[in-house]
């Protein structure tokens, strides 16, 4: 993709907190990263995981706990949280990739449910209360992430925003590199025709597992970042509704497109915040979007756009 | 990637260059905004919910709709009993919604989360719904007020009464979150102090529809008293199912540690008669409570609970404090609130202490027999009045960092 | 607390009670999966809908129709709710699901997930999430039966009986009748069955309708036990999924037996180590998958 487009996007990301409420932006970024990670799995390896909340929320808990009680700096906390998600992804992946399609989806869902109940019951997650009051801490021990700058009568938490933005850029870059590498090509080959990939001598299971682990790790990074932003890791993060939501984001934006998950995540998060006064009609709206997407819009927003422009986005 | 880093650095410097303007006296943002954040759709919605909003709006209207010449606004949201939704909403209100004070906060997990955000953002939280004593102990803040009741007072007033009447062995069925834990802990300490014994406990998730297996565990424990350290819909479900499984017939007593008028209504006097519990408010206590409650009833079609009446009183006294301080600056308002005695239809001998605890008289209530009830909402009787300084945890025992020792 | 015979038996009875609901729901899922190859995520929501037909029929329909004295009684609800929900199910199948048979089966899962969200969202707007008690329990089912080791509410015994009757009659129809043999043949090779002059699309529609109708029936039966809440299905569905995976997808008898068994396993766990009671089913699922990936009663692919 050309350089100007990238520069424009990054510049947009940099000035955005001066225009839009930074916390909202950070939420967008976290979910966008989550959706990108998820897309790597479903869009490129053709595996529908219905348990990604376990990585997202699990990492949020681990990072939150370490930052709050072990006093580690936020970047170390996020790193360990991400590693935890990767490890969990390895375990889940090893169990789940033995089956395909619907079976795969249901097994990931049930495995994630174990994590959910562990989070409900174990003392270190705070159960129903969640892990509250997670300090944002000092980045590298130097930069106070909690610091707010007063600009135009508003307090902007810019340190944190640029940290999260940096994380997002990194995650997005990892996904982009993975897709546009021989590894990504093999994944696509597996998605299109698995027996053929096998006959070409690829050890399909290993590729799938690696894709699963990368996806889980990045989902974990997104969750850990969200934990820092809202200073809270809660059961919502590990609930299966969150797993469903990330499916929707990716589907709505466009499976297997680079920018689709971003568009999908932005739309869904914006919907949530714009419609929050409507109470649970939000859930109805989201359900309707789901149905419409599946019935007549399976390529998603970016996918359809790409088809019109005749190029892959 | 390089781009990203360079531009980030530039923008960060830009940000640091801008500086803050000093906060002045008077009313900031030209409006006093009160946020009602409570359970509007869940297990506690009858206790708080829309009724709390109605009560706060009544307080604003009674105050005249304006303070120091500036308008007073009320907004509300449903925290769905989820701490993440509560803290996100509160943060948004404080950051972009010009909200000065949040009240309601029914549900301890939500209350703890919001009180912390409030302290971060230097905004006042007046919690009328949640019970956890952590709010005024280890998690207390300079801007948090715990208004209507707390778990210490409940255990003290009602728990002790049960033990003194022979209920020496207890089994707890506890809501598995901050509120339930704190209620169980507080009541246990009173039971032990009076020579009773807690033989076991079991925890259930918030908003449980089937208590059967917990009740059977309680039955198997052989305890004389089954203490329900939960509230609202959880409490009424547990009581009803205890009846189904014949637990009361077999000689065990079921005791609700936190009961509201609305719960008694939904159980019916036939089921609930004779039950004793502690409360900070009853609509039919005296002339003032009756007068206010009748007005409330006209708007809400139900008599006020302790939470709803408390929200009115909290809002009213907050507005009075702004008027008296001549500003809505949170530090000045807090100083005023803590130095003024509170006396209205809700609170008798009320005072907000250094730890944020509002102490006032508490009551031991008893549910009337169906034959004693003369009107639709004539459901309770005040057995005993416990003065505030006897009912609540003494300030000397508080572990709050705001208390100078 | 020492573990007495009494405690074990009473928790087992409660477990059997829960297991009966698992069995009916996972049976419906299995029937639908067998013929449509779709995992019906909306199953929990339709179970919830069944309970709401009973609740609202008893408490609200009279007022809505201008006849305040009208209450749809429990026995009528047992018939009306499955009919209403079954028809709705057939409508969903005809208008939406039928358009997805040519694409990846995963889209069926996603579509029904969307439907579940819509139903749950609509009801959450009008009813308390914590549940509304159902007042229409018939007098005759009130009270408790002394089982020797415990007092067991009559109604719960009744609910176990209803579930067993539904499960085993469905099993009989599918395994022992002509209709059942068509169904089974349709699962194996729809084209061939079509060639024999059997209307396969209609059979599919009816199957989906039946599967969700028994979920609705379970909802009505559940209404007097648990409070009727918009999230009652969402809480149930994931567990039922695990039951289906453990039993072996598509196996009718497998889903029935696994449902009952897992309910009791859950009950036992409540005696031995209560904190694990909500996870035990999922842990069992992992173990089963490791040992026998096709499930306890499933065929190897």
mmCIF file of N, CA and C in Angstrom, chain C residues 177-232:
data_model
loop_
_atom_site.group_PDB
_atom_site.id
_atom_site.type_symbol
_atom_site.label_atom_id
_atom_site.label_comp_id
_atom_site.label_asym_id
_atom_site.label_seq_id
_atom_site.Cartn_x
_atom_site.Cartn_y
_atom_site.Cartn_z
ATOM 1 N N UNK C 177 -39.951 -44.996 13.642
ATOM 2 C CA UNK C 177 -41.071 -44.773 12.718
ATOM 3 C C UNK C 177 -40.568 -44.468 11.313
ATOM 4 N N UNK C 178 -41.498 -44.524 10.372
ATOM 5 C CA UNK C 178 -41.229 -44.222 8.967
ATOM 6 C C UNK C 178 -40.689 -42.797 8.838
ATOM 7 N N UNK C 179 -41.418 -41.867 9.480
ATOM 8 C CA UNK C 179 -41.028 -40.459 9.444
ATOM 9 C C UNK C 179 -39.588 -40.304 9.898
ATOM 10 N N UNK C 180 -39.294 -41.026 10.973
ATOM 11 C CA UNK C 180 -37.948 -40.953 11.502
ATOM 12 C C UNK C 180 -36.921 -41.480 10.521
ATOM 13 N N UNK C 181 -37.299 -42.531 9.813
ATOM 14 C CA UNK C 181 -36.329 -43.102 8.878
ATOM 15 C C UNK C 181 -36.073 -42.133 7.725
ATOM 16 N N UNK C 182 -37.114 -41.402 7.278
ATOM 17 C CA UNK C 182 -36.896 -40.373 6.259
ATOM 18 C C UNK C 182 -35.925 -39.328 6.768
ATOM 19 N N UNK C 183 -36.184 -38.915 8.006
ATOM 20 C CA UNK C 183 -35.324 -37.894 8.610
ATOM 21 C C UNK C 183 -33.875 -38.348 8.606
ATOM 22 N N UNK C 184 -33.679 -39.593 9.069
ATOM 23 C CA UNK C 184 -32.316 -40.087 9.157
ATOM 24 C C UNK C 184 -31.699 -40.194 7.765
ATOM 25 N N UNK C 185 -32.530 -40.630 6.787
ATOM 26 C CA UNK C 185 -32.025 -40.730 5.424
ATOM 27 C C UNK C 185 -31.690 -39.340 4.883
ATOM 28 N N UNK C 186 -32.565 -38.374 5.219
ATOM 29 C CA UNK C 186 -32.338 -36.999 4.763
ATOM 30 C C UNK C 186 -31.026 -36.460 5.277
ATOM 31 N N UNK C 187 -30.677 -36.859 6.476
ATOM 32 C CA UNK C 187 -29.407 -36.416 7.046
ATOM 33 C C UNK C 187 -28.227 -36.957 6.235
ATOM 34 N N UNK C 188 -28.375 -38.218 5.831
ATOM 35 C CA UNK C 188 -27.276 -38.866 5.112
ATOM 36 C C UNK C 188 -27.163 -38.354 3.682
ATOM 37 N N UNK C 189 -28.277 -38.321 2.978
ATOM 38 C CA UNK C 189 -28.230 -37.991 1.569
ATOM 39 C C UNK C 189 -29.527 -37.325 1.109
ATOM 40 N N UNK C 190 -29.610 -36.015 1.251
ATOM 41 C CA UNK C 190 -30.846 -35.304 0.955
ATOM 42 C C UNK C 190 -31.292 -35.497 -0.495
ATOM 43 N N UNK C 191 -30.349 -35.562 -1.438
ATOM 44 C CA UNK C 191 -30.729 -35.630 -2.847
ATOM 45 C C UNK C 191 -31.458 -36.935 -3.161
ATOM 46 N N UNK C 192 -30.915 -37.987 -2.582
ATOM 47 C CA UNK C 192 -31.505 -39.295 -2.831
ATOM 48 C C UNK C 192 -32.922 -39.342 -2.276
ATOM 49 N N UNK C 193 -33.098 -38.803 -1.077
ATOM 50 C CA UNK C 193 -34.404 -38.809 -0.437
ATOM 51 C C UNK C 193 -35.383 -37.996 -1.276
ATOM 52 N N UNK C 194 -34.912 -36.874 -1.782
ATOM 53 C CA UNK C 194 -35.723 -36.012 -2.651
ATOM 54 C C UNK C 194 -36.182 -36.825 -3.878
ATOM 55 N N UNK C 195 -35.265 -37.628 -4.392
ATOM 56 C CA UNK C 195 -35.579 -38.424 -5.575
ATOM 57 C C UNK C 195 -36.693 -39.425 -5.309
ATOM 58 N N UNK C 196 -36.857 -39.811 -4.046
ATOM 59 C CA UNK C 196 -37.943 -40.728 -3.688
ATOM 60 C C UNK C 196 -39.273 -39.997 -3.544
ATOM 61 N N UNK C 197 -39.280 -38.721 -3.875
ATOM 62 C CA UNK C 197 -40.524 -37.973 -3.834
ATOM 63 C C UNK C 197 -40.858 -37.391 -2.476
ATOM 64 N N UNK C 198 -39.871 -37.310 -1.625
ATOM 65 C CA UNK C 198 -40.127 -36.717 -0.310
ATOM 66 C C UNK C 198 -39.707 -35.250 -0.352
ATOM 67 N N UNK C 199 -40.550 -34.400 0.176
ATOM 68 C CA UNK C 199 -40.298 -32.971 0.144
ATOM 69 C C UNK C 199 -39.267 -32.597 1.220
ATOM 70 N N UNK C 200 -38.011 -32.606 0.840
ATOM 71 C CA UNK C 200 -36.967 -32.384 1.834
ATOM 72 C C UNK C 200 -37.002 -30.970 2.440
ATOM 73 N N UNK C 201 -37.152 -29.911 1.630
ATOM 74 C CA UNK C 201 -37.201 -28.577 2.244
ATOM 75 C C UNK C 201 -38.282 -28.473 3.313
ATOM 76 N N UNK C 202 -39.449 -29.053 3.049
ATOM 77 C CA UNK C 202 -40.521 -29.005 4.042
ATOM 78 C C UNK C 202 -40.107 -29.763 5.295
ATOM 79 N N UNK C 203 -39.471 -30.898 5.070
ATOM 80 C CA UNK C 203 -39.028 -31.713 6.204
ATOM 81 C C UNK C 203 -38.044 -30.906 7.069
ATOM 82 N N UNK C 204 -37.162 -30.169 6.383
ATOM 83 C CA UNK C 204 -36.182 -29.355 7.116
ATOM 84 C C UNK C 204 -36.890 -28.288 7.941
ATOM 85 N N UNK C 205 -37.851 -27.616 7.292
ATOM 86 C CA UNK C 205 -38.581 -26.560 8.005
ATOM 87 C C UNK C 205 -39.280 -27.133 9.237
ATOM 88 N N UNK C 206 -39.951 -28.262 9.042
ATOM 89 C CA UNK C 206 -40.680 -28.852 10.164
ATOM 90 C C UNK C 206 -39.720 -29.299 11.271
ATOM 91 N N UNK C 207 -38.593 -29.831 10.866
ATOM 92 C CA UNK C 207 -37.626 -30.274 11.871
ATOM 93 C C UNK C 207 -37.154 -29.097 12.721
ATOM 94 N N UNK C 208 -36.831 -27.998 12.056
ATOM 95 C CA UNK C 208 -36.385 -26.836 12.809
ATOM 96 C C UNK C 208 -37.505 -26.373 13.740
ATOM 97 N N UNK C 209 -38.707 -26.345 13.191
ATOM 98 C CA UNK C 209 -39.866 -25.939 14.001
ATOM 99 C C UNK C 209 -40.013 -26.830 15.226
ATOM 100 N N UNK C 210 -39.878 -28.140 15.032
ATOM 101 C CA UNK C 210 -40.033 -29.053 16.161
ATOM 102 C C UNK C 210 -38.926 -28.843 17.194
ATOM 103 N N UNK C 211 -37.699 -28.721 16.695
ATOM 104 C CA UNK C 211 -36.556 -28.542 17.610
ATOM 105 C C UNK C 211 -36.743 -27.343 18.513
ATOM 106 N N UNK C 212 -37.166 -26.220 17.949
ATOM 107 C CA UNK C 212 -37.308 -25.032 18.794
ATOM 108 C C UNK C 212 -38.592 -25.102 19.620
ATOM 109 N N UNK C 213 -39.605 -25.837 19.103
ATOM 110 C CA UNK C 213 -40.846 -25.959 19.874
ATOM 111 C C UNK C 213 -40.589 -26.687 21.194
ATOM 112 N N UNK C 214 -39.763 -27.732 21.168
ATOM 113 C CA UNK C 214 -39.529 -28.406 22.455
ATOM 114 C C UNK C 214 -38.648 -27.540 23.365
ATOM 115 N N UNK C 215 -37.833 -26.666 22.753
ATOM 116 C CA UNK C 215 -37.102 -25.722 23.599
ATOM 117 C C UNK C 215 -38.087 -24.797 24.312
ATOM 118 N N UNK C 216 -39.105 -24.354 23.572
ATOM 119 C CA UNK C 216 -40.122 -23.481 24.164
ATOM 120 C C UNK C 216 -40.890 -24.207 25.257
ATOM 121 N N UNK C 217 -41.178 -25.488 25.011
ATOM 122 C CA UNK C 217 -41.864 -26.283 26.024
ATOM 123 C C UNK C 217 -41.023 -26.333 27.301
ATOM 124 N N UNK C 218 -39.730 -26.545 27.117
ATOM 125 C CA UNK C 218 -38.840 -26.537 28.278
ATOM 126 C C UNK C 218 -38.915 -25.193 28.988
ATOM 127 N N UNK C 219 -39.021 -24.126 28.202
ATOM 128 C CA UNK C 219 -39.131 -22.786 28.787
ATOM 129 C C UNK C 219 -40.359 -22.658 29.669
ATOM 130 N N UNK C 220 -41.504 -23.156 29.183
ATOM 131 C CA UNK C 220 -42.733 -23.080 29.981
ATOM 132 C C UNK C 220 -42.561 -23.881 31.273
ATOM 133 N N UNK C 221 -41.994 -25.066 31.144
ATOM 134 C CA UNK C 221 -41.821 -25.911 32.322
ATOM 135 C C UNK C 221 -40.859 -25.243 33.315
ATOM 136 N N UNK C 222 -39.874 -24.526 32.783
ATOM 137 C CA UNK C 222 -38.890 -23.886 33.662
ATOM 138 C C UNK C 222 -39.467 -22.668 34.368
ATOM 139 N N UNK C 223 -40.466 -22.028 33.757
ATOM 140 C CA UNK C 223 -40.963 -20.742 34.275
ATOM 141 C C UNK C 223 -41.293 -20.746 35.771
ATOM 142 N N UNK C 224 -42.055 -21.725 36.282
ATOM 143 C CA UNK C 224 -42.370 -21.673 37.712
ATOM 144 C C UNK C 224 -41.173 -21.980 38.628
ATOM 145 N N UNK C 225 -40.125 -22.592 38.095
ATOM 146 C CA UNK C 225 -38.977 -22.944 38.948
ATOM 147 C C UNK C 225 -38.022 -21.771 39.073
ATOM 148 N N UNK C 226 -37.556 -21.302 37.915
ATOM 149 C CA UNK C 226 -36.649 -20.153 37.905
ATOM 150 C C UNK C 226 -37.511 -18.939 37.575
ATOM 151 N N UNK C 227 -37.068 -17.750 37.961
ATOM 152 C CA UNK C 227 -37.843 -16.599 37.509
ATOM 153 C C UNK C 227 -37.595 -16.429 36.019
ATOM 154 N N UNK C 228 -38.582 -15.878 35.341
ATOM 155 C CA UNK C 228 -38.502 -15.727 33.894
ATOM 156 C C UNK C 228 -37.697 -14.473 33.569
ATOM 157 N N UNK C 229 -36.576 -14.665 32.907
ATOM 158 C CA UNK C 229 -35.700 -13.521 32.673
ATOM 159 C C UNK C 229 -35.183 -13.524 31.236
ATOM 160 N N UNK C 230 -34.938 -12.346 30.685
ATOM 161 C CA UNK C 230 -34.458 -12.271 29.301
ATOM 162 C C UNK C 230 -33.109 -12.962 29.093
ATOM 163 N N UNK C 231 -32.352 -13.174 30.170
ATOM 164 C CA UNK C 231 -31.043 -13.780 29.983
ATOM 165 C C UNK C 231 -31.024 -15.265 30.348
ATOM 166 N N UNK C 232 -32.196 -15.819 30.680
ATOM 167 C CA UNK C 232 -32.205 -17.218 31.125
ATOM 168 C C UNK C 232 -31.681 -18.163 30.028
#
